[in-house]
Amino acid sequence: TADTVRAAAARLAPCDSADPHPNRSWYGLVGTHLYYVVDLVEEATGARDVKVKTARLSLAELGFPVFALAWNTLLTQGHPGHTG
C-alpha cells in the first residue's frame, strides 16, 4: 500500500542524500526525496531480488512518481534489464 511505501521510505536514506549510489537508474519520489525503486519495494514488502521493472511499475500503480536517470541509447532504446 502507499502507507507501507511511505513507512519504508522513512527507514531508508534517500538517494538525494550525501551518499548516492552511482549505478542505479530508477527512482521513486516519496514525499520530497528520491529512493531507488528496488530498495524501496524490498523494504516495503520484505521480498528480496525484486526486479527493477516490477518495482517501478508497482510504485507507479500506487501513485508514486517514478523517474529514470538515462543518457545516450538509454533514452532511445531503454535498458533491456529494466524494460524487457
Short mmCIF file of C-alpha atoms in Angstrom, two decimals:
data_model
loop_
_atom_site.label_atom_id
_atom_site.label_comp_id
_atom_site.label_asym_id
_atom_site.label_seq_id
_atom_site.Cartn_x
_atom_site.Cartn_y
_atom_site.Cartn_z
CA THR A 1 0.00 0.00 0.00
CA ALA A 2 1.04 3.62 -0.29
CA ASP A 3 1.29 3.85 3.51
CA THR A 4 3.64 0.86 3.57
CA VAL A 5 5.85 2.52 0.96
CA ARG A 6 5.94 5.78 2.94
CA ALA A 7 6.90 3.84 6.09
CA ALA A 8 9.65 2.03 4.16
CA ALA A 9 10.98 5.35 2.86
CA ALA A 10 11.23 6.62 6.42
CA ARG A 11 13.63 3.75 7.19
CA LEU A 12 15.85 4.32 4.13
CA ALA A 13 18.39 7.02 3.35
CA PRO A 14 17.19 8.99 0.33
CA CYS A 15 19.19 8.77 -2.89
CA ASP A 16 19.48 12.54 -2.90
CA SER A 17 21.44 12.31 0.35
CA ALA A 18 25.17 12.83 0.71
CA ASP A 19 25.86 9.21 -0.33
CA PRO A 20 24.03 8.47 -3.61
CA HIS A 21 24.62 5.17 -5.44
CA PRO A 22 26.23 5.81 -8.85
CA ASN A 23 24.90 2.70 -10.66
CA ARG A 24 21.15 2.95 -10.18
CA SER A 25 18.74 4.19 -12.80
CA TRP A 26 15.15 4.13 -11.49
CA TYR A 27 13.94 6.26 -8.59
CA GLY A 28 10.61 6.82 -6.88
CA LEU A 29 9.61 10.11 -5.32
CA VAL A 30 8.20 9.72 -1.80
CA GLY A 31 7.47 12.99 -0.10
CA THR A 32 10.32 15.28 -1.05
CA HIS A 33 13.03 12.64 -1.55
CA LEU A 34 14.07 10.14 -4.20
CA TYR A 35 14.59 6.45 -3.38
CA TYR A 36 15.92 3.65 -5.54
CA VAL A 37 12.82 1.70 -6.61
CA VAL A 38 14.19 -1.76 -5.80
CA ASP A 39 15.36 -0.77 -2.31
CA LEU A 40 12.01 0.88 -1.63
CA VAL A 41 9.90 -2.10 -2.71
CA GLU A 42 12.16 -4.60 -0.95
CA GLU A 43 11.97 -2.58 2.26
CA ALA A 44 8.19 -2.20 1.98
CA THR A 45 7.46 -5.86 1.20
CA GLY A 46 10.32 -7.78 2.80
CA ALA A 47 10.88 -9.51 -0.56
CA ARG A 48 14.39 -9.95 -1.97
CA ASP A 49 15.66 -9.93 -5.55
CA VAL A 50 12.87 -7.62 -6.73
CA LYS A 51 13.27 -6.81 -10.42
CA VAL A 52 13.56 -3.17 -11.46
CA LYS A 53 10.60 -3.36 -13.84
CA THR A 54 8.36 -4.88 -11.16
CA ALA A 55 9.43 -2.27 -8.62
CA ARG A 56 8.90 0.75 -10.85
CA LEU A 57 5.53 -0.45 -12.13
CA SER A 58 4.34 -1.27 -8.60
CA LEU A 59 5.26 2.16 -7.30
CA ALA A 60 3.66 3.87 -10.29
CA GLU A 61 0.43 1.90 -9.74
CA LEU A 62 0.35 3.21 -6.17
CA GLY A 63 0.63 6.76 -7.50
CA PHE A 64 4.27 7.50 -6.73
CA PRO A 65 6.14 9.42 -9.44
CA VAL A 66 8.93 7.27 -10.92
CA PHE A 67 11.98 8.73 -12.65
CA ALA A 68 14.79 7.27 -14.74
CA LEU A 69 18.33 8.54 -14.95
CA ALA A 70 19.24 7.94 -18.59
CA TRP A 71 21.51 9.18 -21.34
CA ASN A 72 22.57 8.22 -24.89
CA THR A 73 20.97 4.96 -26.05
CA LEU A 74 19.22 4.51 -22.71
CA LEU A 75 16.98 7.40 -23.77
CA THR A 76 16.08 5.91 -27.14
CA GLN A 77 16.27 2.16 -26.52
CA GLY A 78 15.89 1.73 -22.80
CA HIS A 79 17.76 -0.79 -20.70
CA PRO A 80 16.74 -4.38 -21.53
CA GLY A 81 17.13 -5.44 -17.90
CA HIS A 82 14.68 -2.75 -16.82
CA THR A 83 12.11 -2.68 -19.61
CA GLY A 84 12.09 -6.21 -21.08
#
